[in-house]
CSV table of C-alpha atoms in Angstrom, one decimal:
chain,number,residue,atom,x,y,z
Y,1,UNK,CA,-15.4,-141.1,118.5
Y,2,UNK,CA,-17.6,-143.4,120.4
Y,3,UNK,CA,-17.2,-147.2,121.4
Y,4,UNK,CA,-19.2,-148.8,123.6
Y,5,UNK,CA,-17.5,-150.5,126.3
Y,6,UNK,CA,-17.2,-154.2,127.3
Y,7,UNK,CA,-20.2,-153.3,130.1
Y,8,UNK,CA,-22.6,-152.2,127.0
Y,9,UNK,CA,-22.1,-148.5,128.0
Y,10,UNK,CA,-20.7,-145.4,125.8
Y,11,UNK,CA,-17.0,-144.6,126.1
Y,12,UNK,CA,-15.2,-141.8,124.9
Y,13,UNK,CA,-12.2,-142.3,123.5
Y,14,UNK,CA,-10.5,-138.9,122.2
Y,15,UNK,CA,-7.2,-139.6,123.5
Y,16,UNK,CA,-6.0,-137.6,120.8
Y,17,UNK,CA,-7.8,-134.8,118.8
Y,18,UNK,CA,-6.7,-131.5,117.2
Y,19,UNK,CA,-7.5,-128.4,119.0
Y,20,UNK,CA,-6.4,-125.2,117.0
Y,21,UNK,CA,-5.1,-127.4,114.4
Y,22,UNK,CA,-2.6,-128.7,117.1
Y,23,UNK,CA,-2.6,-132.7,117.5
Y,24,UNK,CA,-3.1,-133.0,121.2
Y,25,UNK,CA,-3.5,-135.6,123.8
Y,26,UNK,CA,-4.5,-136.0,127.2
Y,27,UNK,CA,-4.3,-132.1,126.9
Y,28,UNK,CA,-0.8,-131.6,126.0
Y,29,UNK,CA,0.4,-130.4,122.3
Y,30,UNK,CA,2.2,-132.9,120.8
Y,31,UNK,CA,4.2,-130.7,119.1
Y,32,UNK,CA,5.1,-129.6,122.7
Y,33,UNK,CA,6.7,-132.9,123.4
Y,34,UNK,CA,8.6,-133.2,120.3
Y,35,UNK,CA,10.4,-130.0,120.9
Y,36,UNK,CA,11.7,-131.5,124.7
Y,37,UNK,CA,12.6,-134.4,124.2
Y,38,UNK,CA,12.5,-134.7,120.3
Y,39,UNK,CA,11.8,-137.1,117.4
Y,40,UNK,CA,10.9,-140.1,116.9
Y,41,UNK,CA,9.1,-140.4,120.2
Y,42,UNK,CA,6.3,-142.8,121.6
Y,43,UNK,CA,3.6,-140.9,123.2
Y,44,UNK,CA,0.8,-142.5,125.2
Y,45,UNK,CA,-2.6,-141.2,126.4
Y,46,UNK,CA,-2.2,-142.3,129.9
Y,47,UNK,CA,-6.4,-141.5,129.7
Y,48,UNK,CA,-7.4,-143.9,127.6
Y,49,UNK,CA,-5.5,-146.3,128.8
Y,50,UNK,CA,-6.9,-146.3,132.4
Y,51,UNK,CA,-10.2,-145.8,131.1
Y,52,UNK,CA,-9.5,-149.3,128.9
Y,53,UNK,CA,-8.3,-151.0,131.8
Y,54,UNK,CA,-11.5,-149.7,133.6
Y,55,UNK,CA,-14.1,-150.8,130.9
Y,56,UNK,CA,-12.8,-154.5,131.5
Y,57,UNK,CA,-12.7,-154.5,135.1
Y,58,UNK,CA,-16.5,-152.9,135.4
Y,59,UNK,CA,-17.5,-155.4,132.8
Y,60,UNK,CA,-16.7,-158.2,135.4
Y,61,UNK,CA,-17.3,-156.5,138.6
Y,62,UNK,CA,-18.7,-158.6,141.1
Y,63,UNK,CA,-16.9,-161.8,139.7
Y,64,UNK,CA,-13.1,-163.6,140.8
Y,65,UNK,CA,-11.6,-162.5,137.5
Y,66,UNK,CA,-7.6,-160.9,137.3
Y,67,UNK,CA,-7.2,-159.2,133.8
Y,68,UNK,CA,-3.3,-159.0,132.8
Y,69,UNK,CA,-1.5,-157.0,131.3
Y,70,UNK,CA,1.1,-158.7,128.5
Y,71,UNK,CA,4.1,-157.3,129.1
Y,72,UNK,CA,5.9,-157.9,126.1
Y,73,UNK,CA,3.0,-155.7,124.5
Y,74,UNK,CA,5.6,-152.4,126.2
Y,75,UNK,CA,7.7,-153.0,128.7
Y,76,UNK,CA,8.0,-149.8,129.8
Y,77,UNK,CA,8.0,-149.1,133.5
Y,78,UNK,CA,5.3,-146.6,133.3
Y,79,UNK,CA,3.0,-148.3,131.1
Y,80,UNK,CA,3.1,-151.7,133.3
Y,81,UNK,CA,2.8,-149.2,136.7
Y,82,UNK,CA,0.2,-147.2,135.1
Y,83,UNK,CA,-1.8,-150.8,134.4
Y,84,UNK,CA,-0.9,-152.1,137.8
Y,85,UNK,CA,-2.3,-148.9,139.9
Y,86,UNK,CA,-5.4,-149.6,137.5
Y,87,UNK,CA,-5.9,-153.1,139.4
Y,88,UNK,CA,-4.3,-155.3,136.6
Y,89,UNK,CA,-1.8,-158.0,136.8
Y,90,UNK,CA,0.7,-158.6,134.7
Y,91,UNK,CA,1.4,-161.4,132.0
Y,92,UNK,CA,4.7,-162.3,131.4
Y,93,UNK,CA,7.1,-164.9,129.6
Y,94,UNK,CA,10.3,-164.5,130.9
Y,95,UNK,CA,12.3,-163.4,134.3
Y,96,UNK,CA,13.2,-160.0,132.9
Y,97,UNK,CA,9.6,-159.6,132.3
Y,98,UNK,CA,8.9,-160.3,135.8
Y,99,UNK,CA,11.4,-158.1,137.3
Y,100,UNK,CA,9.9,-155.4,135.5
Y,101,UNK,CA,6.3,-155.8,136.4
Y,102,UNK,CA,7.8,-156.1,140.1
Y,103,UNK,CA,9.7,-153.2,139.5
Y,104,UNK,CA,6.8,-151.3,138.3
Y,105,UNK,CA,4.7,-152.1,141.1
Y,106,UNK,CA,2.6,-155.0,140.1
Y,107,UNK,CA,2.3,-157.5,143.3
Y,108,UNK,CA,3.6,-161.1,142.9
Y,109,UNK,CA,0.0,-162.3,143.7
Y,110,UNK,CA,-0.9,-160.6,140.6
Y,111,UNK,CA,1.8,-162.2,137.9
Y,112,UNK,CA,1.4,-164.9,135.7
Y,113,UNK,CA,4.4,-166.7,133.9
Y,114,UNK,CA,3.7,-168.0,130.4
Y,115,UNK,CA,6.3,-169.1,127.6
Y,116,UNK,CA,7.9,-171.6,126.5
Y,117,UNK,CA,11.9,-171.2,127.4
Y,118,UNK,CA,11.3,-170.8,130.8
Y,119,UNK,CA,15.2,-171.4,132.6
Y,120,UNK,CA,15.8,-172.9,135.7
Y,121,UNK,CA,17.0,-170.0,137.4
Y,122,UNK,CA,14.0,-168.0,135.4
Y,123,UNK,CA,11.7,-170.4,137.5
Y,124,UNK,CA,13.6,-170.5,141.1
Y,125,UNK,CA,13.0,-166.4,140.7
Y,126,UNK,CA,9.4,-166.8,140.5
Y,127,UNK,CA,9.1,-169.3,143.3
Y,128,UNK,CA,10.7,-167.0,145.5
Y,129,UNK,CA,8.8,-163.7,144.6
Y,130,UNK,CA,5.9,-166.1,144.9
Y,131,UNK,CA,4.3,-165.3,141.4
Y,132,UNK,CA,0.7,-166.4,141.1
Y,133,UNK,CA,0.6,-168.9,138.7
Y,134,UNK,CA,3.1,-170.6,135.9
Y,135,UNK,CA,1.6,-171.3,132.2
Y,136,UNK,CA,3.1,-174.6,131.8
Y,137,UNK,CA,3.1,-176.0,128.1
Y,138,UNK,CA,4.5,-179.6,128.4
Y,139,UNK,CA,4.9,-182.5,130.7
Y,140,UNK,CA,8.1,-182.3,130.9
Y,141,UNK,CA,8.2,-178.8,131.7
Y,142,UNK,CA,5.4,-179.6,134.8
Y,143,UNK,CA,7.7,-181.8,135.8
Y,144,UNK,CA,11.1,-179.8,135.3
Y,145,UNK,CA,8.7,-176.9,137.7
Y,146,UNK,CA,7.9,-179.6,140.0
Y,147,UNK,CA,11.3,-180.8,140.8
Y,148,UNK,CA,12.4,-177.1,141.0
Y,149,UNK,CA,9.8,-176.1,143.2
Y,150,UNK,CA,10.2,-179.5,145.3
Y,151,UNK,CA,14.3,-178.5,146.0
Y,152,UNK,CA,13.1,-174.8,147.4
Y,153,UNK,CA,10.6,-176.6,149.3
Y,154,UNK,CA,7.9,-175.0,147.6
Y,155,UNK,CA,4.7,-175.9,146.1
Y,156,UNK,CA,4.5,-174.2,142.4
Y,157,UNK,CA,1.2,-173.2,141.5
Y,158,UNK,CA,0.6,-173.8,137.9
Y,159,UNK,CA,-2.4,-173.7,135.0
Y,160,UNK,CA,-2.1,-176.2,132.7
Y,161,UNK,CA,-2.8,-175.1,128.7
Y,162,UNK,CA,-4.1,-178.2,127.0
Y,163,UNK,CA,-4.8,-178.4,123.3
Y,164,UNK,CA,-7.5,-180.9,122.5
Y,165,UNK,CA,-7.2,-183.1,119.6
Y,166,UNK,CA,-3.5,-181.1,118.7
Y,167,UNK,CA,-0.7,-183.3,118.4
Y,168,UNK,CA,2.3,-181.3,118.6
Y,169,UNK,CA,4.7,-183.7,116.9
């Protein structure tokens, strides 16, 4: 089927089709898979998801913009590599998160760290790897960052999310 991308052009997606009356994708029989490593099983066009990743970056090409992938969407290493080698950051909300998108290649530079039950230890990790930026949620939890960040001897880079006109209780 057709969809037209972010950048106004046509993109095919046929990740999977039938071919022979076989369900197949990225040119592999399903089928084929199920009888290595059997079933259930999560299969993945590895396809359409780098040509996703590349209809948002060519929508904003020429501008300062760092699309990121939410880990908690899969966590699995390929997936978040696969995103990663595509030019995409990664989106995360807790250290384990992190580790993985470092695992999996992403670069620190390239991490944000959202969520709201950030732990102090948590937050001293991200310091160090030198993450690119912290979601923070509260005043007390700038502040909690601060003081961390202030003990390493680091200065914690930080986005602020502000909800107008919200009050939270």
């Amino acid at each position: 089927q057709r969809r037209a991308s972010a950048a106004g052009g046509d993109l095919r997606m046929s990740a999977f089709h039938y071919h022979q009356g076989t369900l197949h994708t990225d040119q592999v029989a399903l089928a084929d898979i199920a009888a290595v490593v059997g079933t259930p099983t999560y299969v993945y066009s590895a396809s359409a998801m780098r040509a996703s990743a590349q209809a948002f970056l060519d929508a904003f090409r020429g501008e300062r913009v760092l699309f990121c992938y939410a880990v908690k969407a899969n966590s699995n290493l390929a997936v978040i590599r696969l995103f990663a080698q595509a030019g995409m950051g990664a989106d995360t909300v807790s250290g384990g998160e992190i580790a993985r998108a470092l695992a999996a290649g992403v670069p620190p530079q390239r991490i944000v760290y959202a969520g709201i039950a950030k732990t102090d230890d948590e937050i001293r990790m991200a310091l160090a790897e030198g993450i690119l930026q912290f979601n923070v949620e509260s005043a007390q939890e700038l502040r909690r960052i601060g003081e961390l960040a202030a003990a390493m001897g680091r200065t914690a880079p930080v986005a602020l999310r502000i909800n107008p006109d919200v009050d939270a209780g």
